[in-house]
Amino acid sequence: MSTPIQRKIIIVGGGPTGLATALHLARQLPELVDELLVLEAAEHPRPKLCGGGVTFHGEEQLRQLGLSINVPAFVVNKLVFRLGQRDFSVQVPQAMRIIERQLFDAALAQAVQARGITVHSNEKVLDIHPTPEGVGVCTSQGTYQAQVVVGADGANSVVRRKLNLKAEAGVARLLRVLTPVAPEIDGSWQQQTAVFDFSCIQRGIQGYSWDFPCYIAGRPFMNRGIFDSRIAPNQAPKRPHGNLKQTFWEGLAARNVNLDDVQLEGHPVRWFNPQAEFARPHVLLAGDAAGVDPLFAEGISYGMEYGRIVAHQIKQAFSHNDFRFDQYKRALQADQLGHLLRRRAFIAQHLFPYNQPRLYQLIWRLATIAPLALQQTFGAFFGLLPPRWETAVSPSAPVKIGHG
Ligand SMILES: Cc1cc2nc3c(=O)[nH]c(=O)nc-3n(C[C@H](O)[C@H](O)[C@H](O)COP(=O)(O)OP(=O)(O)OC[C@H]3O[C@@H](n4cnc5c(N)ncnc54)[C@H](O)[C@@H]3O)c2cc1C
């Protein structure tokens, strides 16, 4: 057997989490850039199933990295939160942009390579095991010996599985379709609106369905999906878990989507469960591999935010020559990331089981008539809306940022 290649730090996975972690590490430990390696199973631009919504929180993560990712995007200025027949909507200029994930991730990967960090594409990690010096990593191309491994390899993390890190509950299911759209007659396009429809909680789905206008290869589409967090225990027999596919299908039919024309795709998202394990000696999990948002399945921004915390942990480890990472979970929980995820989990655990329908409907009604300042305060506290935004902007034609 050939001698393993030595690297101080290996990041498994070149999605937003792994790439942001690499960039944070390059800032916090510039002397180790040559000793840092990102292993990515695919090659950018690679397909990634997603809603493509980058929120103000995601933009903040990019700003912190000094990045401006200029890919084609649909800019959303109005958010609609629906429950049954009732809509609660807020006008928030540039509340989020809807990007095409493969282009967004490829642009991030470019930024990483421009920083001098090595990314190995088409190199899949197959196994990982503790060694006396750190961690051994076996890939489709060879073997490595690392002092630190970051598992940023998504919801089906091979790092989590191979090291048998405790996960318990925490996996949400999502389905998505793309439908072509005529922008000149579509209300969402005209008003630059993203719809979050929570009506499916009435049918035992613990989440929401979404309609996000977007561009795919420069052409107008609607990104439509459904999210089932499964965060609360099954309420059967009173309210058993709903049938996700059937609920989604019926919702699409109600929106006049021709079901014969769409391709249904699904992928899980792991949400942040403080009971889970996030680290082992020499190994840290981040992003979807660790757990992101249980309320909206927002993971692009939170994945990138993990990068800052992980980089700090690794910096501490090298400066104290202590690679146990036994304080990582505490650091996650103490950080604003942990606070926000726990607040969102609180709402998800109470809203999604839908066991007090009248109360929820009342809250929805009150939210609609609440003064702007109150909406803003609540929205910011739960990380749903930016802390400050200007009053409503007039609807205009969809804005396309950059041309990739
Ligand atoms: C249908 C759907 C809609 C979503 N919509 C949104 C949304 O609108 N906004 C939002 O913020 N979030 C959304 N999310 C969540 C978001 O996609 C994820 O949270 C986010 O991609 C997490 O980033 P990550 O880098 O941790 O993982 P990933 O993006 O999954 O990246 C992991 C990377 O690791 C690589 N990899 C995997 N296994 C290996 C291996 N063994 N060896 C080497 N490399 C490996 C993969 O190829 C991939 O590039 C959605 C998710 C789904 C499924």
CSV table of C-alpha atoms and ligand atoms in Angstrom, one decimal:
chain,number,residue,atom,x,y,z
A,1,MET,CA,0.0,0.0,0.0
A,2,SER,CA,1.3,3.5,-0.9
A,3,THR,CA,2.2,6.0,1.9
A,4,PRO,CA,-0.7,8.3,2.8
A,5,ILE,CA,-0.3,11.9,1.6
A,6,GLN,CA,0.0,14.2,4.7
A,7,ARG,CA,-2.2,17.2,5.1
A,8,LYS,CA,-2.8,19.3,8.2
A,9,ILE,CA,-6.4,20.0,7.4
A,10,ILE,CA,-8.8,18.2,5.0
A,11,ILE,CA,-12.3,19.5,4.3
A,12,VAL,CA,-14.6,16.8,3.0
A,13,GLY,CA,-17.2,18.4,0.7
A,14,GLY,CA,-17.0,21.5,-1.5
A,15,GLY,CA,-20.5,22.9,-0.9
A,16,PRO,CA,-21.2,26.3,0.7
A,17,THR,CA,-20.1,25.0,4.1
A,18,GLY,CA,-16.8,23.4,3.1
A,19,LEU,CA,-15.9,26.3,0.8
A,20,ALA,CA,-16.8,29.0,3.4
A,21,THR,CA,-14.8,27.0,6.0
A,22,ALA,CA,-11.8,27.0,3.7
A,23,LEU,CA,-12.0,30.7,3.2
A,24,HIS,CA,-12.4,31.4,7.0
A,25,LEU,CA,-9.4,29.1,7.6
A,26,ALA,CA,-7.4,31.0,5.0
A,27,ARG,CA,-8.1,34.2,7.0
A,28,GLN,CA,-7.6,32.9,10.4
A,29,LEU,CA,-4.6,30.6,9.7
A,30,PRO,CA,-3.0,32.0,6.5
A,31,GLU,CA,0.2,30.1,7.3
A,32,LEU,CA,-1.6,26.8,6.7
A,33,VAL,CA,-3.2,27.5,3.3
A,34,ASP,CA,-0.7,25.2,1.6
A,35,GLU,CA,-1.6,22.5,4.2
A,36,LEU,CA,-5.3,22.8,3.5
A,37,LEU,CA,-7.2,20.5,1.0
A,38,VAL,CA,-10.8,20.4,0.0
A,39,LEU,CA,-12.0,17.0,-1.3
A,40,GLU,CA,-15.1,17.2,-3.5
A,41,ALA,CA,-16.9,14.1,-4.9
A,42,ALA,CA,-18.2,16.0,-7.9
A,43,GLU,CA,-16.9,18.8,-10.1
A,44,HIS,CA,-18.2,22.4,-10.1
A,45,PRO,CA,-20.5,23.4,-11.6
A,46,ARG,CA,-22.3,20.4,-10.2
A,47,PRO,CA,-26.1,19.9,-9.8
A,48,LYS,CA,-27.5,20.5,-6.3
A,49,LEU,CA,-31.1,20.2,-5.4
A,50,CYS,CA,-32.2,23.4,-3.7
A,51,GLY,CA,-34.7,26.2,-3.5
A,52,GLY,CA,-31.8,28.5,-4.1
A,53,GLY,CA,-33.0,31.2,-1.6
A,54,VAL,CA,-30.1,33.2,-0.3
A,55,THR,CA,-31.5,35.4,2.6
A,56,PHE,CA,-30.1,38.6,4.1
A,57,HIS,CA,-28.3,36.3,6.5
A,58,GLY,CA,-26.5,34.5,3.7
A,59,GLU,CA,-25.5,37.9,2.2
A,60,GLU,CA,-24.1,38.8,5.6
A,61,GLN,CA,-22.0,35.6,5.6
A,62,LEU,CA,-20.6,36.5,2.1
A,63,ARG,CA,-19.9,40.1,3.3
A,64,GLN,CA,-17.9,38.7,6.2
A,65,LEU,CA,-15.8,36.8,3.8
A,66,GLY,CA,-15.4,39.9,1.6
A,67,LEU,CA,-17.2,38.1,-1.3
A,68,SER,CA,-19.7,39.3,-3.7
A,69,ILE,CA,-21.1,36.3,-5.7
A,70,ASN,CA,-22.3,37.8,-8.9
A,71,VAL,CA,-24.4,35.1,-10.5
A,72,PRO,CA,-27.8,35.4,-12.2
A,73,ALA,CA,-30.5,35.8,-9.6
A,74,PHE,CA,-34.1,36.7,-9.1
A,75,VAL,CA,-34.4,39.4,-6.4
A,76,VAL,CA,-37.4,39.0,-4.0
A,77,ASN,CA,-38.9,42.2,-2.5
A,78,LYS,CA,-42.0,40.7,-1.0
A,79,LEU,CA,-42.4,37.7,1.3
A,80,VAL,CA,-45.8,36.0,1.6
A,81,PHE,CA,-46.5,33.7,4.6
A,82,ARG,CA,-49.7,31.7,3.9
A,83,LEU,CA,-51.9,29.7,6.2
A,84,GLY,CA,-55.1,28.4,4.5
A,85,GLN,CA,-56.9,31.4,3.0
A,86,ARG,CA,-54.9,34.0,5.0
A,87,ASP,CA,-51.8,35.7,3.7
A,88,PHE,CA,-49.4,37.6,5.9
A,89,SER,CA,-47.1,39.6,3.6
A,90,VAL,CA,-44.2,41.9,4.2
A,91,GLN,CA,-42.5,44.2,1.6
A,92,VAL,CA,-38.7,43.9,2.3
A,93,PRO,CA,-36.4,45.4,-0.4
A,94,GLN,CA,-34.0,42.6,-1.5
A,95,ALA,CA,-35.3,40.3,1.2
A,96,MET,CA,-33.6,37.4,-0.6
A,97,ARG,CA,-32.3,36.4,-4.0
A,98,ILE,CA,-33.0,33.1,-5.7
A,99,ILE,CA,-29.9,31.7,-7.3
A,100,GLU,CA,-29.1,28.6,-9.3
A,101,ARG,CA,-27.1,26.5,-6.9
A,102,GLN,CA,-24.7,25.0,-9.3
A,103,LEU,CA,-23.6,28.5,-10.4
A,104,PHE,CA,-23.5,29.9,-6.9
A,105,ASP,CA,-21.4,27.0,-5.5
A,106,ALA,CA,-19.1,27.1,-8.6
A,107,ALA,CA,-18.5,30.9,-8.0
A,108,LEU,CA,-17.7,30.1,-4.3
A,109,ALA,CA,-15.3,27.4,-5.4
A,110,GLN,CA,-13.6,29.9,-7.8
A,111,ALA,CA,-13.1,32.3,-4.9
A,112,VAL,CA,-11.5,29.4,-2.8
A,113,GLN,CA,-9.1,28.5,-5.6
A,114,ALA,CA,-8.3,32.2,-6.2
A,115,ARG,CA,-7.2,32.3,-2.5
A,116,GLY,CA,-4.6,29.6,-3.3
A,117,ILE,CA,-6.5,26.7,-1.6
A,118,THR,CA,-6.3,23.3,-3.3
A,119,VAL,CA,-9.6,21.7,-4.3
A,120,HIS,CA,-9.6,18.1,-5.6
A,121,SER,CA,-12.7,17.6,-7.7
A,122,ASN,CA,-14.1,14.1,-8.6
A,123,GLU,CA,-12.4,12.7,-5.4
A,124,LYS,CA,-15.0,11.0,-3.2
A,125,VAL,CA,-14.2,10.2,0.4
A,126,LEU,CA,-15.0,6.5,1.0
A,127,ASP,CA,-13.7,5.9,4.5
A,128,ILE,CA,-12.4,7.7,7.4
A,129,HIS,CA,-10.8,6.3,10.6
A,130,PRO,CA,-8.9,7.4,13.7
A,131,THR,CA,-5.2,6.9,13.6
A,132,PRO,CA,-2.6,7.5,16.4
A,133,GLU,CA,-1.6,10.8,14.7
A,134,GLY,CA,-5.0,12.1,13.7
A,135,VAL,CA,-7.3,10.8,11.0
A,136,GLY,CA,-6.9,8.5,8.0
A,137,VAL,CA,-8.9,9.3,4.9
A,138,CYS,CA,-9.4,6.9,2.0
A,139,THR,CA,-10.8,8.3,-1.2
A,140,SER,CA,-11.6,7.2,-4.7
A,141,GLN,CA,-8.1,8.5,-5.7
A,142,GLY,CA,-5.8,7.6,-2.8
A,143,THR,CA,-5.2,7.8,1.0
A,144,TYR,CA,-4.4,10.7,3.3
A,145,GLN,CA,-3.3,11.3,6.8
A,146,ALA,CA,-4.7,14.6,8.4
A,147,GLN,CA,-4.4,16.3,11.7
A,148,VAL,CA,-7.9,17.7,11.3
A,149,VAL,CA,-10.9,16.6,9.1
A,150,VAL,CA,-14.0,18.8,8.6
A,151,GLY,CA,-17.0,16.9,7.6
A,152,ALA,CA,-18.9,19.3,5.3
A,153,ASP,CA,-20.3,16.6,3.1
A,154,GLY,CA,-24.0,17.3,3.4
A,155,ALA,CA,-27.0,15.6,4.9
A,156,ASN,CA,-25.9,12.1,4.0
A,157,SER,CA,-22.4,12.7,5.5
A,158,VAL,CA,-20.0,9.8,5.1
A,159,VAL,CA,-17.9,11.4,7.8
A,160,ARG,CA,-20.8,11.2,10.3
A,161,ARG,CA,-21.7,7.7,9.2
A,162,LYS,CA,-18.2,6.2,9.2
A,163,LEU,CA,-17.3,7.6,12.6
A,164,ASN,CA,-20.7,6.6,13.9
A,165,LEU,CA,-21.4,10.1,15.4
A,166,LYS,CA,-24.7,10.0,17.2
A,167,ALA,CA,-27.5,11.6,15.2
A,168,GLU,CA,-30.9,10.4,16.5
A,169,ALA,CA,-33.7,12.6,15.2
A,170,GLY,CA,-33.0,15.3,12.8
A,171,VAL,CA,-33.6,14.5,9.2
A,172,ALA,CA,-36.1,16.5,7.1
A,173,ARG,CA,-37.4,15.4,3.7
A,174,LEU,CA,-37.8,17.8,0.8
A,175,LEU,CA,-39.3,17.5,-2.7
A,176,ARG,CA,-38.9,19.9,-5.5
A,177,VAL,CA,-40.0,20.6,-9.1
A,178,LEU,CA,-39.1,23.3,-11.6
A,179,THR,CA,-41.9,24.6,-13.8
A,180,PRO,CA,-41.4,27.0,-16.8
A,181,VAL,CA,-43.2,30.3,-16.3
A,182,ALA,CA,-44.4,33.3,-18.3
A,183,PRO,CA,-43.1,36.3,-16.4
A,184,GLU,CA,-45.4,38.8,-18.1
A,185,ILE,CA,-48.6,37.1,-16.7
A,186,ASP,CA,-47.2,35.5,-13.4
A,187,GLY,CA,-48.2,37.5,-10.3
A,188,SER,CA,-45.1,36.3,-8.3
A,189,TRP,CA,-42.8,37.5,-11.1
A,190,GLN,CA,-44.6,40.8,-11.5
A,191,GLN,CA,-44.5,41.6,-7.7
A,192,GLN,CA,-41.1,39.9,-7.1
A,193,THR,CA,-42.7,37.7,-4.5
A,194,ALA,CA,-41.6,34.5,-2.7
A,195,VAL,CA,-44.5,32.5,-1.2
A,196,PHE,CA,-44.1,30.3,1.9
A,197,ASP,CA,-47.3,28.3,2.3
A,198,PHE,CA,-47.8,26.7,5.7
A,199,SER,CA,-51.2,25.3,4.9
A,200,CYS,CA,-49.8,21.8,4.6
A,201,ILE,CA,-49.4,21.7,8.4
A,202,GLN,CA,-53.2,21.2,8.4
A,203,ARG,CA,-52.6,17.9,6.7
A,204,GLY,CA,-49.9,16.6,9.0
A,205,ILE,CA,-46.8,17.9,7.1
A,206,GLN,CA,-44.4,19.6,9.5
A,207,GLY,CA,-43.2,22.3,7.3
A,208,TYR,CA,-44.3,24.4,4.3
A,209,SER,CA,-44.4,24.5,0.6
A,210,TRP,CA,-42.7,27.2,-1.4
A,211,ASP,CA,-42.9,29.0,-4.8
A,212,PHE,CA,-39.7,30.9,-5.7
A,213,PRO,CA,-39.3,32.6,-9.1
A,214,CYS,CA,-35.9,31.9,-10.5
A,215,TYR,CA,-33.7,31.7,-13.6
A,216,ILE,CA,-32.4,28.3,-14.8
A,217,ALA,CA,-29.8,28.6,-17.6
A,218,GLY,CA,-31.1,32.2,-18.1
A,219,ARG,CA,-34.7,31.1,-18.6
A,220,PRO,CA,-37.6,32.0,-16.2
A,221,PHE,CA,-38.8,29.2,-14.0
A,222,MET,CA,-40.7,28.6,-10.8
A,223,ASN,CA,-38.9,26.6,-8.1
A,224,ARG,CA,-41.6,24.8,-6.2
A,225,GLY,CA,-41.0,22.5,-3.3
A,226,ILE,CA,-42.2,21.1,0.0
A,227,PHE,CA,-40.4,20.6,3.3
A,228,ASP,CA,-41.3,18.2,6.0
A,229,SER,CA,-39.1,18.8,9.1
A,230,ARG,CA,-40.5,15.9,11.1
A,231,ILE,CA,-39.3,17.8,14.2
A,232,ALA,CA,-42.2,17.0,16.4
A,233,PRO,CA,-43.2,13.5,17.5
A,234,ASN,CA,-46.0,11.8,15.5
A,235,GLN,CA,-49.4,13.1,16.8
A,236,ALA,CA,-51.2,9.9,15.7
A,237,PRO,CA,-54.0,8.9,16.0
A,238,LYS,CA,-55.2,12.6,16.4
A,239,ARG,CA,-52.9,14.0,13.6
A,240,PRO,CA,-50.7,11.4,12.0
A,241,HIS,CA,-47.8,12.5,9.6
A,242,GLY,CA,-49.2,13.4,6.3
A,243,ASN,CA,-48.3,11.9,3.0
A,244,LEU,CA,-45.6,14.3,1.6
A,245,LYS,CA,-45.7,13.3,-2.0
A,246,GLN,CA,-49.5,13.3,-2.2
A,247,THR,CA,-49.8,16.6,-0.4
A,248,PHE,CA,-47.2,18.2,-2.7
A,249,TRP,CA,-48.9,16.7,-5.8
A,250,GLU,CA,-52.3,18.0,-4.8
A,251,GLY,CA,-50.9,21.5,-4.0
A,252,LEU,CA,-49.2,21.6,-7.4
A,253,ALA,CA,-52.4,20.6,-9.2
A,254,ALA,CA,-54.3,23.3,-7.3
A,255,ARG,CA,-51.7,25.8,-8.7
A,256,ASN,CA,-52.4,24.5,-12.2
A,257,VAL,CA,-49.1,22.7,-12.7
A,258,ASN,CA,-49.3,19.9,-15.2
A,259,LEU,CA,-48.0,16.9,-13.3
A,260,ASP,CA,-47.0,15.1,-16.4
A,261,ASP,CA,-44.5,17.8,-17.3
A,262,VAL,CA,-42.5,18.0,-14.1
A,263,GLN,CA,-39.7,16.0,-12.8
A,264,LEU,CA,-40.0,15.3,-9.0
A,265,GLU,CA,-36.7,15.3,-7.1
A,266,GLY,CA,-36.0,14.8,-3.4
A,267,HIS,CA,-33.2,15.2,-0.9
A,268,PRO,CA,-32.9,15.3,2.9
A,269,VAL,CA,-31.7,18.2,5.1
A,270,ARG,CA,-30.4,17.6,8.6
A,271,TRP,CA,-31.6,20.1,11.1
A,272,PHE,CA,-29.7,21.2,14.2
A,273,ASN,CA,-30.4,18.9,17.1
A,274,PRO,CA,-28.4,19.8,20.2
A,275,GLN,CA,-28.7,16.1,21.4
A,276,ALA,CA,-26.5,15.0,18.4
A,277,GLU,CA,-22.7,14.6,18.3
A,278,PHE,CA,-20.8,17.2,16.3
A,279,ALA,CA,-17.2,16.2,16.9
A,280,ARG,CA,-14.7,13.6,17.7
A,281,PRO,CA,-11.0,14.0,18.4
A,282,HIS,CA,-9.5,15.5,15.2
A,283,VAL,CA,-12.9,15.7,13.5
A,284,LEU,CA,-15.6,18.4,13.3
A,285,LEU,CA,-18.9,18.3,11.4
A,286,ALA,CA,-20.4,21.4,9.8
A,287,GLY,CA,-23.4,22.6,7.7
A,288,ASP,CA,-25.9,19.9,6.7
A,289,ALA,CA,-23.6,17.2,8.1
A,290,ALA,CA,-24.0,18.8,11.5
A,291,GLY,CA,-27.5,20.3,11.2
A,292,VAL,CA,-29.1,23.5,10.0
A,293,ASP,CA,-32.5,25.3,10.2
A,294,PRO,CA,-35.6,23.2,11.2
A,295,LEU,CA,-38.1,25.9,10.4
A,296,PHE,CA,-37.3,26.8,6.8
A,297,ALA,CA,-34.5,24.3,5.9
A,298,GLU,CA,-32.3,27.3,5.3
A,299,GLY,CA,-28.9,25.9,5.0
A,300,ILE,CA,-26.8,28.0,2.6
A,301,SER,CA,-26.3,30.8,5.1
A,302,TYR,CA,-26.1,28.7,8.2
A,303,GLY,CA,-23.6,26.3,6.4
A,304,MET,CA,-21.4,29.3,5.7
A,305,GLU,CA,-21.7,30.6,9.2
A,306,TYR,CA,-20.5,27.2,10.6
A,307,GLY,CA,-17.3,27.9,8.7
A,308,ARG,CA,-16.4,30.9,10.9
A,309,ILE,CA,-16.9,28.8,14.1
A,310,VAL,CA,-15.1,25.7,12.8
A,311,ALA,CA,-12.1,27.8,11.6
A,312,HIS,CA,-11.9,29.4,15.1
A,313,GLN,CA,-11.9,25.9,16.7
A,314,ILE,CA,-9.2,24.7,14.4
A,315,LYS,CA,-7.1,27.8,15.1
A,316,GLN,CA,-7.4,27.2,18.9
A,317,ALA,CA,-6.5,23.5,18.4
A,318,PHE,CA,-3.3,24.3,16.6
A,319,SER,CA,-2.3,27.0,19.0
A,320,HIS,CA,-2.8,24.7,22.1
A,321,ASN,CA,-1.9,21.5,20.3
A,322,ASP,CA,-5.1,20.0,21.6
A,323,PHE,CA,-7.3,18.4,18.9
A,324,ARG,CA,-10.0,16.9,21.1
A,325,PHE,CA,-12.7,19.5,20.0
A,326,ASP,CA,-14.7,18.7,23.1
A,327,GLN,CA,-15.8,22.4,23.4
A,328,TYR,CA,-17.1,22.6,19.9
A,329,LYS,CA,-20.7,21.7,20.7
A,330,ARG,CA,-20.7,24.4,23.5
A,331,ALA,CA,-19.2,26.9,21.1
A,332,LEU,CA,-21.9,26.2,18.5
A,333,GLN,CA,-24.6,26.6,21.1
A,334,ALA,CA,-23.1,29.8,22.6
A,335,ASP,CA,-22.7,31.4,19.1
A,336,GLN,CA,-25.5,33.5,17.5
A,337,LEU,CA,-25.8,30.6,15.0
A,338,GLY,CA,-26.8,28.3,17.9
A,339,HIS,CA,-29.2,30.9,19.4
A,340,LEU,CA,-31.0,31.5,16.1
A,341,LEU,CA,-31.3,27.8,15.3
A,342,ARG,CA,-32.7,27.1,18.7
A,343,ARG,CA,-35.2,29.9,18.3
A,344,ARG,CA,-36.3,28.6,15.0
A,345,ALA,CA,-36.6,25.1,16.4
A,346,PHE,CA,-38.8,26.5,19.1
A,347,ILE,CA,-41.2,28.0,16.5
A,348,ALA,CA,-41.1,24.8,14.4
A,349,GLN,CA,-41.8,22.5,17.4
A,350,HIS,CA,-44.9,24.6,18.3
A,351,LEU,CA,-46.2,25.7,14.9
A,352,PHE,CA,-45.8,22.5,12.8
A,353,PRO,CA,-47.8,20.0,15.0
A,354,TYR,CA,-50.8,22.4,14.4
A,355,ASN,CA,-52.5,21.3,17.6
A,356,GLN,CA,-54.1,24.6,18.4
A,357,PRO,CA,-55.6,25.6,15.0
A,358,ARG,CA,-57.6,28.6,16.2
A,359,LEU,CA,-54.6,30.1,18.1
A,360,TYR,CA,-52.4,29.8,15.0
A,361,GLN,CA,-55.1,31.4,12.8
A,362,LEU,CA,-55.4,34.2,15.4
A,363,ILE,CA,-51.6,34.8,15.4
A,364,TRP,CA,-51.6,34.9,11.6
A,365,ARG,CA,-54.4,37.5,11.7
A,366,LEU,CA,-52.6,39.6,14.3
A,367,ALA,CA,-49.4,39.4,12.3
A,368,THR,CA,-51.2,40.9,9.3
A,369,ILE,CA,-52.4,43.9,11.2
A,370,ALA,CA,-49.4,44.4,13.5
A,371,PRO,CA,-47.5,47.7,13.0
A,372,LEU,CA,-44.4,47.5,10.9
A,373,ALA,CA,-42.1,48.1,13.8
A,374,LEU,CA,-43.5,45.1,15.7
A,375,GLN,CA,-43.3,42.8,12.6
A,376,GLN,CA,-39.7,44.0,12.2
A,377,THR,CA,-38.8,43.2,15.9
A,378,PHE,CA,-40.4,39.7,15.9
A,379,GLY,CA,-39.0,39.0,12.4
A,380,ALA,CA,-35.5,40.0,13.5
A,381,PHE,CA,-35.6,38.1,16.8
A,382,PHE,CA,-36.4,34.9,15.0
A,383,GLY,CA,-33.9,35.6,12.2
A,384,LEU,CA,-36.7,35.6,9.7
A,385,LEU,CA,-36.4,39.2,8.5
A,386,PRO,CA,-33.4,41.6,8.5
A,387,PRO,CA,-33.0,43.7,11.6
A,388,ARG,CA,-33.6,46.9,9.6
A,389,TRP,CA,-35.3,47.5,6.3
A,390,GLU,CA,-36.6,50.5,4.4
A,391,THR,CA,-40.4,50.8,3.9
A,392,ALA,CA,-42.0,49.2,0.9
A,393,VAL,CA,-40.5,49.6,-2.5
A,394,SER,CA,-42.7,49.8,-5.6
A,395,PRO,CA,-43.0,46.6,-7.5
A,396,SER,CA,-40.8,46.6,-10.6
A,397,ALA,CA,-39.6,44.2,-13.2
A,398,PRO,CA,-37.5,41.3,-11.9
A,399,VAL,CA,-33.9,42.3,-11.5
A,400,LYS,CA,-31.2,40.1,-12.9
A,401,ILE,CA,-27.8,40.5,-11.2
A,402,GLY,CA,-24.8,39.8,-13.3
A,403,HIS,CA,-24.6,37.2,-16.1
A,404,GLY,CA,-22.5,34.5,-14.5
B,1,LIG,C1,-35.1,20.7,-2.0
B,1,LIG,C2,-34.2,21.6,-1.2
B,1,LIG,C3,-34.4,23.0,-1.1
B,1,LIG,C4,-33.6,23.8,-0.3
B,1,LIG,N1,-33.8,25.2,-0.4
B,1,LIG,C5,-33.0,26.0,0.3
B,1,LIG,C6,-33.1,27.4,0.2
B,1,LIG,O1,-33.9,27.9,-0.6
B,1,LIG,N2,-32.2,28.2,0.9
B,1,LIG,C7,-31.3,27.6,1.7
B,1,LIG,O2,-30.6,28.4,2.4
B,1,LIG,N3,-31.2,26.3,1.9
B,1,LIG,C8,-32.0,25.5,1.2
B,1,LIG,N4,-31.8,24.1,1.3
B,1,LIG,C9,-30.8,23.6,2.2
B,1,LIG,C10,-29.4,23.7,1.5
B,1,LIG,O3,-29.4,23.2,0.2
B,1,LIG,C11,-28.4,23.0,2.3
B,1,LIG,O4,-28.6,23.3,3.7
B,1,LIG,C12,-27.0,23.4,1.9
B,1,LIG,O5,-26.7,22.9,0.6
B,1,LIG,C13,-25.9,22.8,2.9
B,1,LIG,O6,-24.6,23.1,2.4
B,1,LIG,P1,-23.5,22.0,2.7
B,1,LIG,O7,-22.3,22.6,2.1
B,1,LIG,O8,-23.4,21.7,4.1
B,1,LIG,O9,-23.9,20.7,2.0
B,1,LIG,P2,-24.1,20.4,0.4
B,1,LIG,O10,-24.5,21.7,-0.3
B,1,LIG,O11,-24.9,19.2,0.3
B,1,LIG,O12,-22.6,20.2,-0.1
B,1,LIG,C14,-21.9,19.0,0.3
B,1,LIG,C15,-20.8,18.7,-0.8
B,1,LIG,O13,-20.1,17.6,-0.4
B,1,LIG,C16,-19.9,16.8,-1.5
B,1,LIG,N5,-19.8,15.4,-1.0
B,1,LIG,C17,-20.7,14.6,-0.5
B,1,LIG,N6,-20.3,13.4,-0.1
B,1,LIG,C18,-18.9,13.5,-0.3
B,1,LIG,C19,-17.9,12.5,-0.2
B,1,LIG,N7,-18.1,11.3,0.3
B,1,LIG,N8,-16.6,12.9,-0.5
B,1,LIG,C20,-16.4,14.2,-1.0
B,1,LIG,N9,-17.4,15.1,-1.2
B,1,LIG,C21,-18.6,14.7,-0.9
B,1,LIG,C22,-21.1,17.0,-2.4
B,1,LIG,O14,-20.8,16.7,-3.7
B,1,LIG,C23,-21.4,18.4,-2.1
B,1,LIG,O15,-20.7,19.2,-3.1
B,1,LIG,C24,-32.6,23.2,0.5
B,1,LIG,C25,-32.4,21.9,0.5
B,1,LIG,C26,-33.2,21.1,-0.3
B,1,LIG,C27,-32.9,19.6,-0.4
